[in-house]
CSV table of C-alpha atoms and ligand atoms in Angstrom, one decimal:
chain,number,residue,atom,x,y,z
A,1,MET,CA,0.0,0.0,0.0
A,2,THR,CA,1.2,3.5,-0.9
A,3,ASN,CA,0.6,6.3,1.7
A,4,VAL,CA,0.0,9.9,0.9
A,5,ALA,CA,-0.3,12.5,3.7
A,6,ILE,CA,-1.7,16.0,3.2
A,7,VAL,CA,-0.5,18.4,6.0
A,8,TYR,CA,-2.3,21.7,5.9
A,9,HIS,CA,-3.4,24.8,7.8
A,10,SER,CA,-6.7,26.6,7.4
A,11,GLY,CA,-7.7,29.5,9.6
A,12,TYR,CA,-11.4,29.8,8.3
A,13,GLY,CA,-12.1,26.6,6.4
A,14,HIS,CA,-11.3,27.5,2.8
A,15,THR,CA,-7.9,25.8,2.5
A,16,ALA,CA,-9.4,22.9,4.4
A,17,LYS,CA,-11.9,22.5,1.5
A,18,VAL,CA,-9.0,22.3,-1.0
A,19,ALA,CA,-7.2,19.8,1.3
A,20,GLN,CA,-10.2,17.7,1.2
A,21,ALA,CA,-10.4,17.9,-2.6
A,22,VAL,CA,-6.7,16.9,-2.8
A,23,GLN,CA,-7.5,13.9,-0.6
A,24,SER,CA,-10.5,12.8,-2.7
A,25,GLY,CA,-8.0,12.8,-5.6
A,26,VAL,CA,-5.5,10.6,-3.7
A,27,ASP,CA,-8.2,8.2,-2.6
A,28,SER,CA,-9.4,7.7,-6.2
A,29,VAL,CA,-6.1,6.0,-7.1
A,30,GLU,CA,-6.2,2.4,-6.4
A,31,GLY,CA,-3.8,1.0,-3.8
A,32,VAL,CA,-3.1,4.4,-2.3
A,33,SER,CA,-4.1,5.6,1.3
A,34,SER,CA,-4.4,9.1,2.4
A,35,TYR,CA,-3.9,10.9,5.7
A,36,LEU,CA,-5.5,14.4,6.0
A,37,ILE,CA,-3.6,16.3,8.8
A,38,SER,CA,-4.3,19.6,10.1
A,39,VAL,CA,-1.1,21.3,11.5
A,40,ASN,CA,-3.3,22.2,14.7
A,41,ASP,CA,-3.5,18.4,15.4
A,42,VAL,CA,0.0,17.5,15.1
A,43,ASN,CA,1.2,15.1,17.8
A,44,ASP,CA,3.8,12.4,18.3
A,45,ALA,CA,1.7,9.9,16.3
A,46,THR,CA,1.6,12.4,13.3
A,47,TRP,CA,5.5,12.3,13.0
A,48,ASP,CA,5.2,8.5,12.7
A,49,THR,CA,2.4,8.8,10.0
A,50,LEU,CA,4.7,11.2,8.1
A,51,ALA,CA,7.7,9.0,8.4
A,52,LYS,CA,5.7,6.2,6.7
A,53,ALA,CA,4.3,8.2,4.0
A,54,ASP,CA,5.5,7.9,0.5
A,55,ALA,CA,4.5,11.4,-0.4
A,56,ILE,CA,3.6,14.4,1.7
A,57,ILE,CA,1.5,17.4,0.2
A,58,PHE,CA,1.7,20.8,2.0
A,59,GLY,CA,-1.1,23.1,2.1
A,60,SER,CA,-1.6,26.7,3.5
A,61,PRO,CA,-3.6,29.7,3.0
A,62,THR,CA,-1.5,32.6,1.7
A,63,TYR,CA,-1.4,35.0,4.6
A,64,MET,CA,0.6,38.3,4.2
A,65,GLY,CA,2.2,37.0,1.1
A,66,GLY,CA,3.5,33.7,2.4
A,67,ALA,CA,2.6,30.5,4.2
A,68,SER,CA,0.6,31.0,7.5
A,69,ALA,CA,2.3,31.2,10.9
A,70,ASP,CA,0.6,28.0,11.9
A,71,PHE,CA,2.0,26.2,8.9
A,72,LYS,CA,5.4,27.6,9.5
A,73,LYS,CA,5.3,26.3,13.1
A,74,PHE,CA,4.8,22.9,11.8
A,75,ALA,CA,7.7,23.4,9.3
A,76,ASP,CA,10.0,24.5,12.0
A,77,ALA,CA,9.0,21.5,14.2
A,78,SER,CA,10.0,19.3,11.3
A,79,SER,CA,13.6,20.4,11.8
A,80,LYS,CA,14.0,17.3,14.1
A,81,VAL,CA,13.2,15.1,11.1
A,82,TRP,CA,15.6,17.2,9.0
A,83,PHE,CA,18.6,16.5,11.2
A,84,ASN,CA,18.3,12.7,10.0
A,85,GLN,CA,16.9,13.6,6.5
A,86,GLY,CA,13.9,11.4,7.5
A,87,TRP,CA,11.8,12.6,4.5
A,88,LYS,CA,14.6,12.3,1.9
A,89,ASN,CA,13.4,11.0,-1.5
A,90,LYS,CA,9.7,11.2,-0.5
A,91,ILE,CA,7.5,12.8,-3.1
A,92,ALA,CA,6.4,16.5,-2.2
A,93,GLY,CA,3.7,18.8,-3.5
A,94,GLY,CA,1.7,21.8,-2.4
A,95,PHE,CA,-1.3,24.0,-2.6
A,96,THR,CA,-2.4,27.4,-1.5
A,97,ASN,CA,-5.6,29.3,-1.4
A,98,SER,CA,-6.2,33.1,-1.0
A,99,LEU,CA,-8.6,35.9,-1.5
A,100,SER,CA,-6.8,37.8,-4.3
A,101,MET,CA,-6.4,36.2,-7.8
A,102,SER,CA,-2.6,36.5,-7.3
A,103,GLY,CA,-2.4,37.6,-3.7
A,104,ASP,CA,1.3,36.6,-3.9
A,105,LYS,CA,0.3,32.9,-3.7
A,106,LEU,CA,3.5,32.0,-5.8
A,107,SER,CA,5.5,33.1,-2.7
A,108,THR,CA,3.7,30.4,-0.6
A,109,LEU,CA,4.3,27.5,-3.2
A,110,GLN,CA,7.9,28.6,-3.7
A,111,TYR,CA,8.3,28.4,0.0
A,112,PHE,CA,6.9,24.8,-0.1
A,113,VAL,CA,9.5,23.9,-2.7
A,114,THR,CA,12.3,25.4,-0.7
A,115,PHE,CA,10.9,23.5,2.4
A,116,ALA,CA,10.7,20.3,0.5
A,117,MET,CA,14.3,20.7,-0.9
A,118,GLN,CA,15.7,21.2,2.6
A,119,HIS,CA,14.2,17.9,3.4
A,120,GLY,CA,15.7,16.2,0.4
A,121,MET,CA,12.3,15.6,-1.1
A,122,VAL,CA,11.2,15.3,-4.8
A,123,TRP,CA,8.8,18.0,-6.0
A,124,VAL,CA,5.9,17.3,-8.3
A,125,GLY,CA,4.3,20.1,-10.1
A,126,SER,CA,0.6,20.4,-11.2
A,127,ALA,CA,0.9,19.7,-14.9
A,128,THR,CA,-2.8,21.0,-15.2
A,129,PRO,CA,-3.6,22.5,-18.6
A,130,GLY,CA,-4.0,26.3,-18.7
A,131,ALA,CA,-7.4,27.9,-18.8
A,132,GLN,CA,-8.6,29.0,-22.2
A,133,LYS,CA,-10.1,32.0,-20.5
A,134,PRO,CA,-7.9,32.7,-17.4
A,135,GLY,CA,-10.0,33.7,-14.4
A,136,ASP,CA,-13.1,31.9,-15.6
A,137,VAL,CA,-14.7,30.0,-12.8
A,138,ASN,CA,-15.9,27.3,-15.2
A,139,GLU,CA,-12.3,26.4,-16.1
A,140,LEU,CA,-9.7,24.2,-14.3
A,141,ASN,CA,-6.5,26.0,-13.3
A,142,ARG,CA,-8.1,29.4,-13.8
A,143,VAL,CA,-5.5,31.0,-11.6
A,144,GLY,CA,-2.7,29.6,-13.9
A,145,SER,CA,-0.4,27.8,-11.7
A,146,TRP,CA,2.0,24.8,-12.5
A,147,VAL,CA,4.5,24.8,-9.5
A,148,GLY,CA,1.4,23.5,-7.4
A,149,VAL,CA,-2.2,24.2,-7.0
A,150,MET,CA,-3.6,27.8,-6.5
A,151,THR,CA,-7.2,28.3,-5.6
A,152,GLN,CA,-9.0,31.5,-5.1
A,153,SER,CA,-11.9,32.1,-2.5
A,154,ASP,CA,-14.1,35.0,-2.0
A,155,ASN,CA,-14.8,36.8,1.1
A,156,ALA,CA,-17.5,34.4,1.9
A,157,PRO,CA,-18.2,31.2,3.9
A,158,ALA,CA,-16.1,28.0,2.8
A,159,ASP,CA,-19.3,26.1,1.8
A,160,VAL,CA,-19.7,28.5,-1.2
A,161,THR,CA,-16.1,29.3,-2.1
A,162,PRO,CA,-13.5,28.4,-3.6
A,163,PRO,CA,-15.6,27.4,-6.7
A,164,ALA,CA,-16.0,23.6,-7.9
A,165,LYS,CA,-13.5,23.9,-10.7
A,166,ASP,CA,-10.8,25.2,-8.3
A,167,LEU,CA,-11.6,22.1,-6.1
A,168,GLU,CA,-11.4,19.8,-9.2
A,169,THR,CA,-8.0,21.3,-10.1
A,170,ALA,CA,-7.0,20.3,-6.5
A,171,GLN,CA,-8.4,16.8,-6.9
A,172,LEU,CA,-6.6,16.2,-10.1
A,173,TYR,CA,-3.3,17.2,-8.4
A,174,GLY,CA,-4.2,14.7,-5.6
A,175,VAL,CA,-4.4,12.0,-8.4
A,176,ARG,CA,-1.1,13.2,-10.0
A,177,VAL,CA,0.9,13.1,-6.7
A,178,ALA,CA,-0.7,9.7,-5.7
A,179,GLU,CA,0.3,8.1,-9.0
A,180,PHE,CA,3.9,9.3,-8.6
A,181,ALA,CA,4.1,8.1,-5.1
A,182,LYS,CA,2.7,4.7,-6.2
A,183,LYS,CA,5.4,4.4,-8.9
A,184,LEU,CA,8.1,5.4,-6.4
A,185,SER,CA,6.9,2.9,-3.7
A,186,GLY,CA,7.0,0.1,-6.5
B,1,FMN,C1,-3.8,37.3,8.3
B,1,FMN,C2,-4.3,37.3,6.9
B,1,FMN,C3,-3.4,37.6,5.8
B,1,FMN,C4,-3.9,37.5,4.5
B,1,FMN,N1,-3.1,37.8,3.5
B,1,FMN,C5,-3.5,37.6,2.3
B,1,FMN,C6,-2.5,37.7,1.1
B,1,FMN,O1,-1.4,38.0,1.4
B,1,FMN,N2,-3.0,37.5,-0.1
B,1,FMN,C7,-4.3,37.2,-0.4
B,1,FMN,O2,-4.6,37.0,-1.5
B,1,FMN,N3,-5.2,37.1,0.6
B,1,FMN,C8,-4.8,37.1,2.0
B,1,FMN,N4,-5.6,36.8,3.0
B,1,FMN,C9,-7.0,36.4,2.6
B,1,FMN,C10,-6.9,34.8,2.8
B,1,FMN,O3,-5.9,34.2,2.0
B,1,FMN,C11,-8.2,34.1,2.4
B,1,FMN,O4,-9.3,34.8,3.3
B,1,FMN,C12,-8.2,32.6,2.5
B,1,FMN,O5,-9.5,32.1,1.9
B,1,FMN,C13,-8.1,32.1,4.0
B,1,FMN,O6,-8.0,30.8,4.0
B,1,FMN,P1,-8.5,29.8,5.2
B,1,FMN,O7,-10.0,30.0,5.3
B,1,FMN,O8,-8.0,28.5,4.8
B,1,FMN,O9,-7.8,30.5,6.3
B,1,FMN,C14,-5.3,37.0,4.3
B,1,FMN,C15,-6.0,36.8,5.3
B,1,FMN,C16,-5.6,36.9,6.7
B,1,FMN,C17,-6.6,36.5,7.7
């Protein structure tokens, strides 16, 4: 069995919805199990789960042009794993959600790439086709991101935003990362 963990922070539920969409994509790949972990629930058992994972997908809202402080707290705590390069050669991926169309989301994804490289992980980009009409809520990857997944949510409750196609974009990314993890785990 291949294991994929999704570790995310969400202050108000929007990024949590994206994380759930990623998880549904992972779960759709035969022979792959998912673990959805909020950084606010991390405990000793979480580190064991992450040690056994073939892939770890990082998720955070973009706050003040970067990953949230809660996510960063998790990242800093992972320095104990870094000392022994415990995540070396695992697959890595990432997603972020924010209010503005850009909102400097790329900074968050680029931070995730750096974080993954510090751990010796292997990054998987989104490879989602570009939207024909960028910004159109009826299109996949309307934000136009290939480093990882970017979704946009309005200033409204998480049960109505981000839109369905953004969540589908996240779901497809879950499939992609799970398939890579499955190949890697043989
Ligand atoms: C402290 C804070 C900082 C924020 N900074 C940004 C930002 O830099 N760019 C942006 O587009 N939106 C920003 N936002 C809006 C959030 O990204 C947006 O509300 C997002 O949906 C929150 O996700 P969550 O519900 O998972 O916490 C910020 C919100 C907060 C609370």
